[in-house]
Each structure stands twice: as C-alpha cells, then as structure tokens.
Short mmCIF file of C-alpha atoms in Angstrom, two decimals:
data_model
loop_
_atom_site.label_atom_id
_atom_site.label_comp_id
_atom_site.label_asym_id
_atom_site.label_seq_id
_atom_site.Cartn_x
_atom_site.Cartn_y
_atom_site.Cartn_z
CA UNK A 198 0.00 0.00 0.00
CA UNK A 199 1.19 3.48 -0.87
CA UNK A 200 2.34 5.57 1.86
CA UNK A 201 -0.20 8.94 1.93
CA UNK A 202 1.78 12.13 1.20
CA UNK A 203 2.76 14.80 3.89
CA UNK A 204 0.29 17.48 2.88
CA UNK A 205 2.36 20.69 4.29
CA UNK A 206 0.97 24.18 4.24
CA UNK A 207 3.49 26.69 3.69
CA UNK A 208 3.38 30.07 4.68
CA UNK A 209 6.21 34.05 4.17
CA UNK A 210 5.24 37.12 3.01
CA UNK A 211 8.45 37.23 0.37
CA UNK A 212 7.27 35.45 -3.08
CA UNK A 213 11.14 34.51 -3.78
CA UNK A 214 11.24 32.44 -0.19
CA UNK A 215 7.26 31.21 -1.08
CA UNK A 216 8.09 29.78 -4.30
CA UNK A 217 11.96 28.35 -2.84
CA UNK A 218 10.47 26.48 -0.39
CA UNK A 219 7.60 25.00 -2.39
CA UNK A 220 10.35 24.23 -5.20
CA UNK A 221 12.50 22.74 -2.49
CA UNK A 222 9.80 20.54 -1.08
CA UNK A 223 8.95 19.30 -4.34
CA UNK A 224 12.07 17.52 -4.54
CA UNK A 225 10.80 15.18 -1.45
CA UNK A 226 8.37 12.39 -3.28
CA UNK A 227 6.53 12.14 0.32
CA UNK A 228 5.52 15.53 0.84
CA UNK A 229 2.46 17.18 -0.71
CA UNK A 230 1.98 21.31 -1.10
CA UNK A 231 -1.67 21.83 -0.31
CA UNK A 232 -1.63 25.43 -0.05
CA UNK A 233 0.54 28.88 0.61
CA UNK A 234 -0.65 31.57 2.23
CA UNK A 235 1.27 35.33 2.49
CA UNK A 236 0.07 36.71 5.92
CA UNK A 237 -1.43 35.36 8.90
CA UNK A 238 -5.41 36.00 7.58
CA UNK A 239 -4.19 33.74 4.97
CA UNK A 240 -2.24 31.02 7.17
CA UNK A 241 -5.37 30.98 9.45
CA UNK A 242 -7.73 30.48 6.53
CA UNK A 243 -5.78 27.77 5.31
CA UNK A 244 -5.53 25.81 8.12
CA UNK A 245 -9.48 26.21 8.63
CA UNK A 246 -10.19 24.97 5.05
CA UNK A 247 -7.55 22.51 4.06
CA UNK A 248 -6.23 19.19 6.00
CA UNK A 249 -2.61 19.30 6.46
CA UNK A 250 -0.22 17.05 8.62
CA UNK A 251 2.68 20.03 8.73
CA UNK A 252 2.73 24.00 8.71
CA UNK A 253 5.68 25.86 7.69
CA UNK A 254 5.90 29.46 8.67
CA UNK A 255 8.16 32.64 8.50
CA UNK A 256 8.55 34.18 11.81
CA UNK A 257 8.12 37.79 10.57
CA UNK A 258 5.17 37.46 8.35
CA UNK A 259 3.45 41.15 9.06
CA UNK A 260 0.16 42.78 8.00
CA UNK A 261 -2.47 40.10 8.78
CA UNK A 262 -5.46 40.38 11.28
CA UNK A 263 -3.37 37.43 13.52
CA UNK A 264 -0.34 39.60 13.94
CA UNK A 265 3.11 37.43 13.20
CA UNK A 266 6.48 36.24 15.43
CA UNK A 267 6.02 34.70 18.78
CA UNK A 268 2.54 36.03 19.35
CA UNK A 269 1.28 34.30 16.02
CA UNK A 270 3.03 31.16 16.73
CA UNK A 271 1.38 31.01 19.70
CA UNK A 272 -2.13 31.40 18.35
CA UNK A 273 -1.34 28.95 16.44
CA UNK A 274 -0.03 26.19 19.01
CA UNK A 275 -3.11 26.55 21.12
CA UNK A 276 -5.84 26.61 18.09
CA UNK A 277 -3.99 23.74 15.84
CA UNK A 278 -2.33 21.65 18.45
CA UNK A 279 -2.26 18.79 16.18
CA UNK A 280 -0.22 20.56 13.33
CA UNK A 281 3.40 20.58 14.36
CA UNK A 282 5.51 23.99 12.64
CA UNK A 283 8.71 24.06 11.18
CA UNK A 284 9.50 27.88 11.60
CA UNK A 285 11.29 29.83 9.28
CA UNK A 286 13.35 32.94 10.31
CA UNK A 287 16.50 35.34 9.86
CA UNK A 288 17.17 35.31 13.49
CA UNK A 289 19.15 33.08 15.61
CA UNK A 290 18.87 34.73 18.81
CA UNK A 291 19.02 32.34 22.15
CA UNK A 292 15.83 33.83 23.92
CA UNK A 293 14.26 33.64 20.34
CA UNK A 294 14.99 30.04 19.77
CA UNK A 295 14.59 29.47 23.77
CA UNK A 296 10.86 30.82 23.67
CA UNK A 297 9.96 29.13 20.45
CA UNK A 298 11.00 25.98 22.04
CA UNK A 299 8.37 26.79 25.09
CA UNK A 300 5.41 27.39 22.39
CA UNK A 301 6.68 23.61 21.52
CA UNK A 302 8.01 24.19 18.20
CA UNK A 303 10.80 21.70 17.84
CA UNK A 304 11.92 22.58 14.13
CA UNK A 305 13.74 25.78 13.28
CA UNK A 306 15.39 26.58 9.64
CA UNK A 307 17.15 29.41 9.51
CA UNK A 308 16.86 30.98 5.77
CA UNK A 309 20.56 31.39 5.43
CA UNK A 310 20.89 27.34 4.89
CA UNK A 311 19.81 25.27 2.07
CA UNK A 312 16.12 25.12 1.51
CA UNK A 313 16.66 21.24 1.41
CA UNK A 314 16.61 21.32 5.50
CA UNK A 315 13.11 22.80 5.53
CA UNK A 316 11.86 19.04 3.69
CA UNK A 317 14.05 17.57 6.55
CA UNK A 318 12.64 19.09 8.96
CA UNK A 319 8.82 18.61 7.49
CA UNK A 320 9.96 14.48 7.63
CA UNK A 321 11.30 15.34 11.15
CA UNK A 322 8.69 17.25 12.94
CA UNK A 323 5.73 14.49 11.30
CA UNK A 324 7.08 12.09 13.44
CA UNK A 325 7.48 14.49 16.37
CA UNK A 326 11.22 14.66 16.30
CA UNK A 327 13.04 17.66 16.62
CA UNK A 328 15.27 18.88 13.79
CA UNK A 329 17.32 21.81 13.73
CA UNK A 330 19.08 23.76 10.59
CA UNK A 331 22.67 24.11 10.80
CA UNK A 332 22.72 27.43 11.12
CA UNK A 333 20.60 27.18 14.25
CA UNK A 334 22.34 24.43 15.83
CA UNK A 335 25.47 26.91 15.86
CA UNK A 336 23.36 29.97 17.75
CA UNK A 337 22.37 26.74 20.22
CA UNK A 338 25.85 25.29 20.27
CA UNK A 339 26.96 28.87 21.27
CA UNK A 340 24.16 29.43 23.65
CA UNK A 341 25.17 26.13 25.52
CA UNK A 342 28.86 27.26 25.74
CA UNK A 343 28.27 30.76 26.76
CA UNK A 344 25.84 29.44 29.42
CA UNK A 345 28.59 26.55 30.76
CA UNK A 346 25.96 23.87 29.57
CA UNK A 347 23.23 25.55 31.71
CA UNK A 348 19.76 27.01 30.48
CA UNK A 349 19.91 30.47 31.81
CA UNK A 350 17.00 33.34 31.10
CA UNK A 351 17.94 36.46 29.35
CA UNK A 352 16.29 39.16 32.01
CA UNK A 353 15.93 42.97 30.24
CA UNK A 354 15.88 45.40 33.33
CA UNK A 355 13.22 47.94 32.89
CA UNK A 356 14.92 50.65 31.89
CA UNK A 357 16.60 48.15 29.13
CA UNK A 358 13.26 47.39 27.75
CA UNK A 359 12.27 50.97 27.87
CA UNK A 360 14.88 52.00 25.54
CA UNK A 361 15.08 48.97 23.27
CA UNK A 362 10.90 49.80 22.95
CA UNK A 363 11.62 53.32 22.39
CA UNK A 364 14.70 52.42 20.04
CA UNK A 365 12.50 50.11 18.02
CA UNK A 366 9.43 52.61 17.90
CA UNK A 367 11.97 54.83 15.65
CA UNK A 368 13.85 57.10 18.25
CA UNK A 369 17.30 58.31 18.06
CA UNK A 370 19.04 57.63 20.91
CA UNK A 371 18.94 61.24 21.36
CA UNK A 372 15.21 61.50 21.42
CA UNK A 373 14.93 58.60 23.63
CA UNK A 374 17.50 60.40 25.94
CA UNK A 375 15.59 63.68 25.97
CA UNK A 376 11.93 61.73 26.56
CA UNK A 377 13.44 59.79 29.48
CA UNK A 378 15.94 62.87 30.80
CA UNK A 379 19.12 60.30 30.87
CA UNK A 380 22.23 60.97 29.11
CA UNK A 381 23.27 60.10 25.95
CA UNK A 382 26.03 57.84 27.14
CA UNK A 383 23.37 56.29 29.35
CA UNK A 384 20.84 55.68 26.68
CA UNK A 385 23.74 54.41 24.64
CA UNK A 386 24.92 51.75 27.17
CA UNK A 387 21.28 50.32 28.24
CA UNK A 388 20.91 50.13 24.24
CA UNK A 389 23.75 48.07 23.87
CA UNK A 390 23.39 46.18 27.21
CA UNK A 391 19.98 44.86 26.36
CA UNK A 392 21.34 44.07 22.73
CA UNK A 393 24.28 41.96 23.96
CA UNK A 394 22.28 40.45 26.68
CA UNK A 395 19.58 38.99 24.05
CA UNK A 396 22.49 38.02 21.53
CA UNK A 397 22.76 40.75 18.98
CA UNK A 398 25.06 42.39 17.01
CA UNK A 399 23.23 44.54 14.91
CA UNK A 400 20.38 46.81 15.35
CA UNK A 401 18.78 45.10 12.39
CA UNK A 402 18.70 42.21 14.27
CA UNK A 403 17.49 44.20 17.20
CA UNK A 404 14.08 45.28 15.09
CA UNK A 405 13.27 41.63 13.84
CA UNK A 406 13.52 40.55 17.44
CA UNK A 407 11.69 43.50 18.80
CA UNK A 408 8.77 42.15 16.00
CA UNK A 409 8.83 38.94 16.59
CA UNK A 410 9.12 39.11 20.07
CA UNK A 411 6.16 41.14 20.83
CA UNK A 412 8.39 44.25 22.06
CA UNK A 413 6.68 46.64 19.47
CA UNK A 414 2.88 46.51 21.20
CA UNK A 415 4.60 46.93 24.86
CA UNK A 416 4.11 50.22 26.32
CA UNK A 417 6.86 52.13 27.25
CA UNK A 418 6.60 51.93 30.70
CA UNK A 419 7.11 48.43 32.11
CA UNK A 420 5.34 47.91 35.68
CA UNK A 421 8.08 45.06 36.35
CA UNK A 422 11.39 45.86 37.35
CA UNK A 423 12.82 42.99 35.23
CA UNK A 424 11.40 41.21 31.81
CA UNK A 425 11.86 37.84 31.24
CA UNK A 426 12.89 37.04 27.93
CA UNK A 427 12.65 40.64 26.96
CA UNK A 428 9.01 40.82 28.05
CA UNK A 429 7.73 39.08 25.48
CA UNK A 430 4.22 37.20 25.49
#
C-alpha cells in the first residue's frame, strides 16, 4: 500500500522564499503542497479549510489580522495543536529560539541554509522529532557554551526594555534620551546592554527581534522591574 503524502501548508510574506520552499519541497516524493498563504489571515484560513499534517511558517510574516512572530506562533499552538511547525526565520537569537521551544516548536530553519533542511525538517517534525538547521544548531551550540551547559534566562531590566521599545518605535538615541531625561552615554549603554544580553550584534537584528518578540505593542513603561525574555508574550 502506498504511503499517503505529507500534505504541508506553507506560509512568508516574500514570493522569492514562497516559491523556494515549495520548489524545495517538491524535490521530497513524500511531501504534498496543499496550499501557501502570504500573511497570517491567509495562514489561518488555510488551516481552517484545508487538511494538512505540517505547517511551515516565517517568523516575521506582518500585516495580517493574527499579527506574526512569537505572538502568532502562539495562536497557532493553542488553536492547531495537532499541526506541528517548522518555523522559518532570519534570526538566531538564544531567547528567540529558547521561547519558540516553550510554544513547543521543535523545528527551526534558519533561511541562510539550504532550503533542502526545511523538507528535513517537514519528515522530522511528522514524526514528532526535533530537527534543527545548521545554522541554528550553531546559535544553540553557542548558547550552551556561553551558558557553561546551563539554560539560563535572558532578564531585560526595565529601563533596558524601555529604551530597546523606544529604540524600536523609531527614536534616536537622542530623542529617547531627551523623553526619558538620561544621558546620551546612558541611553547608549542600556541600548547596547539589552542588545548583547539577548544576543545581537546589529540593530537590524534588534528590530526583527523586537517584532517577533512582541516588544513593538509593549508600552513604554514596564510595571516590572525585570522582563523575562525581553518581556515578550
């Protein structure tokens, strides 16, 4: 008897990634494209109309009525249980890939690999094992050498978040130090604090975890003195 397909969903706002990762699951004879959606109103339609076994996702996926990164994933987890997600992202973060892990998604590819590894990880994730690109398996190698081989959370102090918030929002530094009436230098170093705490080098980096953390729809003022995980929810 003929095994039935792997009927995957597939789901990024860029047609160029779209179309790659259809292309690249193509190549697998077991898996089965049964529909692609470009934003989250589409994703969520999908799911509602189509049986599928396996959803993959970009992280940052913005403009649809279910919002996109961590809070979208989420959604998802507790409405379609059933559906394991390979995630797709840019960012390879440790309090990213830590918090995706608690939404239990237990397949990451990071875009800068082959898009062979997102077919892996579709064969992986249908029989609930965990697969990881190998970019991401470097940020978590890292993560478990920086850490001594111990899980530790990344805590943003209030003021940290403030700024990163602020930073994100589109403030200069100097705006941000005028609104909060700290210096410059201080502004500068809780910038850069929060940035090397959560694993960045870049503020580029900084915005795509801001968005798919959550960061951008916190208010300024945090009511906690610390943030786990960069406050995200």
């Amino acid at each position: 008897m003929q095994q039935q397909p792997i009927r995957v969903v597939v789901a990024d706002d860029h047609p160029v990634i779209l179309f790659g990762a259809e292309h690249a699951l193509l190549k697998f004879p077991g898996i089965q494209v049964v529909a692609r959606a470009r934003q989250s109103t589409e994703l969520v339609k999908a799911l509602q109309t189509t049986p599928c076994d396996v959803l993959v996702t970009d992280l940052a996926m913005p403009g649809g009525q279910y919002g996109d990164g961590l809070p979208l994933i989420g959604y998802l987890r507790r409405n379609y249980p059933q559906i394991p997600i390979v995630v797709l992202t840019m960012l390879e973060n440790a309090a990213l890939l830590k918090r995706l892990g608690e939404l239990g998604v237990i397949a990451v590819v990071h875009k800068s690999d082959d898009l062979s590894h997102i077919g892996l990880a579709v064969q992986h994730v249908h029989r609930n094992l965990e697969y990881m690109s190998p970019q991401v398996k470097i940020a978590l190698d890292s993560l478990r050498m920086n850490s001594g081989g111990k899980s530790e959370e990344v805590i943003l102090s209030k003021r940290e978040l403030e700024v990163v918030r602020l930073f994100v929002s589109g403030m200069t530094i100097k705006e941000i130090s005028e609104k909060l009436n700290r210096s410059i230098k201080t502004i500068s170093t809780q910038k850069n604090t929060a940035m090397r705490k959560l694993g960045l080098d870049r503020d580029s980096e900084l915005f795509q975890y801001a968005q798919s953390n959550g960061l951008l729809n916190l208010s300024a003022h945090v009511p906690d003195e610390s943030v786990p995980g960069g406050g995200a929810t």
